[in-house]
Amino acid sequence: MDKNLLQRLISGFFYGLVIVLCTTPLGAEYIGKIFPDIKQYQLYYGMITFFMLVGIWECIRIMKFGKGWERFAVIPVSLYVFYLFSKRYFMQGFSYNFNLSEFLALFLIVIAAVTLFRFKDELYFESGKLIFTVIYVALTFGFALGLPEFSAEDYFSLEVFMLFVLIWSSDSFAYFSGRLFGKHKMAPKISPKKTWEGFAGGVILTLILGFFIEKYYTELRGNWMVVGFLVSVFAPLGDLVESQLKRSFGVKDSGNIIPGHGGILDRLDSFIICAPVVYLYFILENII
C-alpha cells in the first residue's frame, strides 16, 4: 500500500473518531469510563474550541500577519467573540431566540465572503486580516455551538453529527459524480476539479440521504431534506471560500495538523459555512 495513502487513512480515521466521540452520546459513554464526570456537551464544546483556536492560528499563517498589534490582538478578540456565544449557549442553557446580534453576525459572514472574492486587496492590510479572521473563524464556530440541544442530564442531540455526515456525503457524491460525468468547470481559477455535473450529483444524492435521515431520525430539529439541500449548496461554497483564501496568499494547505489531509481549515471549510446557514434555518423553522 502507498505510504501516503496509508497515512491519509490512519489520520482520517482518527479525525472521524474525534468527530463521532464529540458529537454523539458515544463520547460520554466511553470516555466517561476514564473520566466519570465528563458530559457530552463538554466534549463538543472542547472540540469546537480546539478547532477554533487552531483555525485562528492557521489564518495567521495563511494571511501572513505582520508583527503589528493585529497579530497579537486576533486571538484575544476571537476568544471574546467566541465567549459571547459560549455564554449564550452553554452558561445559560440552550436558546433559539433569534436576536439582532446574531443577525449582524450572519451578515458579517456574508460581507467577509464577498470581500474575499471581490475586494481581496482589503485583506492585505493588517486590520483587514484581523477582521476577516475573527469573522471567518470565531463567528462561524460560535454559531456551531448553537446547533445541538443538550441538558445537564447527559441528553445531547445528533444535529451536528448528522450535519457532518451530510457534508462528508455531499463532498463524496460531488467528487464521484464529477469524476464520472464532469465536463463543465464550476470555478476553474479557484478549484479546477469542481464541475457543475459534480455539483448536481452532490445535490441530488445528498437530498436522498437527507430524506432517509428525516425518515429514521424524527427527533431531530427541522426537515433534513431541507438541511441536505442547504449542505449540498453551501458545502462547495465553503470549499471555494477557503480555496480562494489560500490562493490569494499563495498557500497550498492551511496547515498539517492532520497528516495527509492538511489543516483544520482544509478539513472544516464546508462546516465553517454550513454551520451558520443551518443555524439560521433552524431559527427560521422555529419562528415560522
Short mmCIF file of C-alpha atoms in Angstrom, two decimals:
data_model
loop_
_atom_site.label_atom_id
_atom_site.label_comp_id
_atom_site.label_asym_id
_atom_site.label_seq_id
_atom_site.Cartn_x
_atom_site.Cartn_y
_atom_site.Cartn_z
CA MET A 1 0.00 0.00 0.00
CA ASP A 2 1.20 3.51 -0.82
CA LYS A 3 2.72 5.16 2.26
CA ASN A 4 0.87 8.44 1.69
CA LEU A 5 -2.44 6.63 1.27
CA LEU A 6 -1.85 4.70 4.50
CA GLN A 7 -1.06 7.96 6.29
CA ARG A 8 -4.26 9.54 4.98
CA LEU A 9 -6.35 6.54 6.02
CA ILE A 10 -4.94 6.48 9.55
CA SER A 11 -5.19 10.22 10.16
CA GLY A 12 -8.63 10.29 8.53
CA PHE A 13 -9.79 7.50 10.83
CA PHE A 14 -8.69 9.34 13.97
CA TYR A 15 -10.17 12.61 12.72
CA GLY A 16 -13.50 10.87 12.11
CA LEU A 17 -13.29 9.16 15.51
CA VAL A 18 -12.88 12.51 17.25
CA ILE A 19 -15.95 13.84 15.42
CA VAL A 20 -18.03 10.81 16.39
CA LEU A 21 -16.96 10.85 20.06
CA CYS A 22 -17.57 14.57 20.44
CA THR A 23 -20.88 14.87 18.58
CA THR A 24 -22.73 11.72 19.73
CA PRO A 25 -23.51 10.20 23.14
CA LEU A 26 -20.75 7.65 22.50
CA GLY A 27 -18.15 10.12 23.73
CA ALA A 28 -19.57 10.43 27.23
CA GLU A 29 -20.24 6.68 27.30
CA TYR A 30 -16.70 5.56 26.51
CA ILE A 31 -14.61 8.47 27.75
CA GLY A 32 -16.80 8.52 30.85
CA LYS A 33 -15.28 5.19 31.85
CA ILE A 34 -11.99 7.03 32.40
CA PHE A 35 -13.42 10.41 33.44
CA PRO A 36 -16.76 9.65 35.11
CA ASP A 37 -17.86 13.28 35.40
CA ILE A 38 -17.46 14.13 31.71
CA LYS A 39 -20.55 15.39 29.91
CA GLN A 40 -21.21 15.08 26.18
CA TYR A 41 -21.75 18.80 25.74
CA GLN A 42 -18.34 19.41 27.37
CA LEU A 43 -16.68 17.18 24.78
CA TYR A 44 -18.44 19.02 21.99
CA TYR A 45 -17.57 22.41 23.42
CA GLY A 46 -13.94 21.34 23.81
CA MET A 47 -13.74 20.07 20.23
CA ILE A 48 -15.23 23.24 18.71
CA THR A 49 -12.99 25.42 20.89
CA PHE A 50 -9.92 23.47 19.78
CA PHE A 51 -10.93 23.72 16.11
CA MET A 52 -11.49 27.45 16.54
CA LEU A 53 -8.08 28.07 18.12
CA VAL A 54 -6.24 26.03 15.50
CA GLY A 55 -8.24 27.76 12.77
CA ILE A 56 -7.14 31.16 14.07
CA TRP A 57 -3.50 30.07 14.07
CA GLU A 58 -3.85 28.75 10.52
CA CYS A 59 -5.40 32.04 9.39
CA ILE A 60 -2.44 33.91 10.92
CA ARG A 61 -0.15 31.63 8.95
CA ILE A 62 -2.10 31.78 5.67
CA MET A 63 -2.61 35.54 5.69
CA LYS A 64 0.98 36.20 6.79
CA PHE A 65 0.20 38.54 9.65
CA GLY A 66 2.93 41.09 10.30
CA LYS A 67 4.40 41.93 13.70
CA GLY A 68 1.94 44.72 14.44
CA TRP A 69 -0.63 44.80 17.20
CA GLU A 70 -3.16 42.99 15.00
CA ARG A 71 -1.18 39.75 15.21
CA PHE A 72 -1.33 39.85 19.00
CA ALA A 73 -4.93 41.07 19.17
CA VAL A 74 -6.51 38.47 16.88
CA ILE A 75 -6.56 35.63 19.43
CA PRO A 76 -7.92 37.68 22.39
CA VAL A 77 -10.58 39.32 20.19
CA SER A 78 -11.58 35.97 18.70
CA LEU A 79 -11.78 34.39 22.15
CA TYR A 80 -14.01 37.20 23.38
CA VAL A 81 -16.36 36.82 20.41
CA PHE A 82 -16.42 33.05 20.91
CA TYR A 83 -17.05 33.58 24.63
CA LEU A 84 -20.20 35.56 23.84
CA PHE A 85 -21.61 32.53 22.02
CA SER A 86 -20.37 30.23 24.80
CA LYS A 87 -22.15 32.32 27.41
CA ARG A 88 -25.36 32.29 25.39
CA TYR A 89 -25.48 28.57 24.69
CA PHE A 90 -23.51 26.88 27.45
CA MET A 91 -23.72 29.07 30.54
CA GLN A 92 -27.39 29.98 30.26
CA GLY A 93 -28.72 26.87 28.62
CA PHE A 94 -29.80 26.27 25.06
CA SER A 95 -31.78 29.07 23.42
CA TYR A 96 -33.29 29.63 19.99
CA ASN A 97 -34.40 33.21 20.43
CA PHE A 98 -33.00 35.00 17.42
CA ASN A 99 -31.62 38.43 18.31
CA LEU A 100 -30.11 41.38 16.48
CA SER A 101 -26.51 40.48 17.34
CA GLU A 102 -26.86 37.09 15.64
CA PHE A 103 -28.40 38.71 12.57
CA LEU A 104 -25.46 41.13 12.37
CA ALA A 105 -23.00 38.26 12.83
CA LEU A 106 -24.55 36.34 9.93
CA PHE A 107 -24.47 39.48 7.80
CA LEU A 108 -20.77 39.97 8.61
CA ILE A 109 -20.02 36.43 7.42
CA VAL A 110 -21.62 37.26 4.07
CA ILE A 111 -19.65 40.52 3.88
CA ALA A 112 -16.39 38.69 4.65
CA ALA A 113 -17.01 36.17 1.85
CA VAL A 114 -17.88 38.91 -0.64
CA THR A 115 -14.75 40.84 0.35
CA LEU A 116 -12.59 37.77 -0.20
CA PHE A 117 -13.87 37.27 -3.74
CA ARG A 118 -14.47 40.84 -4.90
CA PHE A 119 -12.25 43.11 -2.79
CA LYS A 120 -9.41 40.84 -1.67
CA ASP A 121 -6.90 43.72 -1.66
CA GLU A 122 -8.58 44.87 1.55
CA LEU A 123 -7.30 41.69 3.21
CA TYR A 124 -3.69 42.63 2.60
CA PHE A 125 -4.00 45.30 5.30
CA GLU A 126 -3.30 44.08 8.83
CA SER A 127 -6.64 45.38 10.08
CA GLY A 128 -8.39 43.53 7.25
CA LYS A 129 -6.64 40.31 8.21
CA LEU A 130 -7.72 40.74 11.83
CA ILE A 131 -11.36 41.41 11.00
CA PHE A 132 -11.59 38.60 8.45
CA THR A 133 -10.07 36.04 10.83
CA VAL A 134 -12.44 36.93 13.66
CA ILE A 135 -15.46 36.70 11.35
CA TYR A 136 -14.38 33.65 9.34
CA VAL A 137 -13.28 31.56 12.33
CA ALA A 138 -14.63 32.85 15.65
CA LEU A 139 -18.11 33.80 14.44
CA THR A 140 -18.71 30.68 12.38
CA PHE A 141 -17.54 28.25 15.05
CA GLY A 142 -19.56 30.29 17.55
CA PHE A 143 -22.73 29.52 15.59
CA ALA A 144 -21.77 25.83 15.62
CA LEU A 145 -22.20 25.89 19.41
CA GLY A 146 -25.90 26.59 18.93
CA LEU A 147 -26.73 23.62 16.72
CA PRO A 148 -27.25 20.79 19.25
CA GLU A 149 -29.69 20.61 22.14
CA PHE A 150 -28.30 19.37 25.42
CA SER A 151 -29.04 19.11 29.13
CA ALA A 152 -27.17 18.50 32.35
CA GLU A 153 -28.69 15.00 32.40
CA ASP A 154 -26.42 13.94 29.52
CA TYR A 155 -29.00 14.40 26.77
CA PHE A 156 -27.27 15.55 23.59
CA SER A 157 -28.98 15.70 20.20
CA LEU A 158 -27.42 14.49 16.95
CA GLU A 159 -27.84 17.54 14.71
CA VAL A 160 -24.10 18.23 14.50
CA PHE A 161 -23.18 14.62 13.80
CA MET A 162 -25.78 14.41 11.03
CA LEU A 163 -24.51 17.70 9.63
CA PHE A 164 -21.03 16.18 9.37
CA VAL A 165 -22.49 13.07 7.73
CA LEU A 166 -24.25 15.20 5.12
CA ILE A 167 -21.12 17.28 4.47
CA TRP A 168 -18.91 14.21 4.06
CA SER A 169 -21.53 12.61 1.82
CA SER A 170 -22.00 15.76 -0.24
CA ASP A 171 -18.25 16.01 -0.83
CA SER A 172 -18.03 12.33 -1.78
CA PHE A 173 -21.10 12.38 -4.02
CA ALA A 174 -19.89 15.51 -5.80
CA TYR A 175 -16.41 14.04 -6.26
CA PHE A 176 -17.57 10.77 -7.79
CA SER A 177 -20.26 12.45 -9.91
CA GLY A 178 -17.64 14.85 -11.18
CA ARG A 179 -15.21 12.03 -11.99
CA LEU A 180 -17.88 10.14 -13.92
CA PHE A 181 -19.75 12.95 -15.67
CA GLY A 182 -17.83 16.17 -15.09
CA LYS A 183 -17.24 18.34 -18.18
CA HIS A 184 -18.09 21.91 -17.22
CA LYS A 185 -15.81 23.58 -14.68
CA MET A 186 -17.51 25.43 -11.84
CA ALA A 187 -14.65 27.73 -10.78
CA PRO A 188 -11.56 26.77 -12.81
CA LYS A 189 -9.33 29.51 -11.39
CA ILE A 190 -10.14 28.73 -7.76
CA SER A 191 -10.85 24.99 -7.67
CA PRO A 192 -10.12 23.38 -11.06
CA LYS A 193 -11.51 19.96 -10.11
CA LYS A 194 -15.04 21.15 -9.29
CA THR A 195 -17.61 20.71 -12.05
CA TRP A 196 -21.28 21.60 -12.39
CA GLU A 197 -22.07 17.93 -13.04
CA GLY A 198 -20.38 17.01 -9.78
CA PHE A 199 -22.30 19.75 -8.00
CA ALA A 200 -25.61 18.46 -9.42
CA GLY A 201 -24.79 14.91 -8.37
CA GLY A 202 -23.92 16.12 -4.89
CA VAL A 203 -27.24 17.96 -4.57
CA ILE A 204 -29.38 15.05 -5.75
CA LEU A 205 -27.70 12.34 -3.70
CA THR A 206 -27.44 14.49 -0.56
CA LEU A 207 -31.16 15.21 -0.84
CA ILE A 208 -31.80 11.47 -0.92
CA LEU A 209 -29.63 10.95 2.16
CA GLY A 210 -31.46 13.83 3.86
CA PHE A 211 -34.75 12.05 3.13
CA PHE A 212 -33.59 8.92 4.99
CA ILE A 213 -32.28 10.96 7.93
CA GLU A 214 -35.65 12.72 8.12
CA LYS A 215 -37.45 9.39 7.96
CA TYR A 216 -35.46 7.48 10.57
CA TYR A 217 -34.37 10.26 12.95
CA THR A 218 -37.66 12.01 13.59
CA GLU A 219 -36.42 13.52 16.86
CA LEU A 220 -34.07 15.87 15.02
CA ARG A 221 -35.00 19.51 14.63
CA GLY A 222 -36.06 20.78 11.21
CA ASN A 223 -36.64 19.00 7.93
CA TRP A 224 -33.49 17.17 6.92
CA MET A 225 -34.25 17.20 3.22
CA VAL A 226 -34.05 20.98 3.54
CA VAL A 227 -30.84 20.66 5.55
CA GLY A 228 -29.47 18.27 2.92
CA PHE A 229 -30.22 20.79 0.18
CA LEU A 230 -28.58 23.61 2.14
CA VAL A 231 -25.50 21.48 2.78
CA SER A 232 -25.22 20.40 -0.86
CA VAL A 233 -25.27 24.07 -1.93
CA PHE A 234 -23.17 25.71 0.78
CA ALA A 235 -20.58 22.97 1.40
CA PRO A 236 -18.99 23.56 -2.05
CA LEU A 237 -19.15 27.30 -1.36
CA GLY A 238 -17.26 26.76 1.88
CA ASP A 239 -14.58 24.88 -0.03
CA LEU A 240 -14.35 27.69 -2.58
CA VAL A 241 -14.03 30.32 0.15
CA GLU A 242 -11.08 28.54 1.75
CA SER A 243 -9.51 27.80 -1.64
CA GLN A 244 -9.80 31.48 -2.57
CA LEU A 245 -8.24 32.46 0.76
CA LYS A 246 -5.23 30.20 0.19
CA ARG A 247 -4.94 31.23 -3.44
CA SER A 248 -4.99 34.92 -2.52
CA PHE A 249 -1.99 34.45 -0.25
CA GLY A 250 -0.14 31.78 -2.25
CA VAL A 251 -0.57 28.94 0.25
CA LYS A 252 -1.19 25.29 -0.65
CA ASP A 253 -2.52 23.92 2.66
CA SER A 254 -3.80 25.71 5.73
CA GLY A 255 -1.64 23.50 7.96
CA ASN A 256 -0.52 19.95 8.59
CA ILE A 257 -2.22 19.03 11.85
CA ILE A 258 -3.98 16.13 10.07
CA PRO A 259 -1.20 14.30 8.19
CA GLY A 260 -2.08 13.76 4.56
CA HIS A 261 -5.20 15.92 4.82
CA GLY A 262 -3.82 19.34 5.66
CA GLY A 263 -5.06 21.65 8.38
CA ILE A 264 -8.27 22.22 10.29
CA LEU A 265 -9.48 24.82 7.81
CA ASP A 266 -8.82 22.38 4.96
CA ARG A 267 -10.98 19.74 6.63
CA LEU A 268 -13.66 22.03 8.04
CA ASP A 269 -14.03 24.57 5.24
CA SER A 270 -17.52 23.27 4.41
CA PHE A 271 -18.58 23.04 8.07
CA ILE A 272 -17.47 26.63 8.69
CA ILE A 273 -20.02 27.93 6.18
CA CYS A 274 -22.73 25.30 6.68
CA ALA A 275 -22.96 25.71 10.48
CA PRO A 276 -24.25 29.34 10.40
CA VAL A 277 -26.54 28.56 7.45
CA VAL A 278 -28.14 25.56 9.17
CA TYR A 279 -28.39 27.52 12.42
CA LEU A 280 -30.28 30.26 10.57
CA TYR A 281 -32.58 27.64 9.03
CA PHE A 282 -33.36 26.19 12.47
CA ILE A 283 -34.18 29.67 13.74
CA LEU A 284 -36.50 30.43 10.80
CA GLU A 285 -38.12 26.99 11.06
CA ASN A 286 -38.75 27.59 14.75
CA ILE A 287 -40.26 31.04 14.13
CA ILE A 288 -42.43 30.03 11.18
#
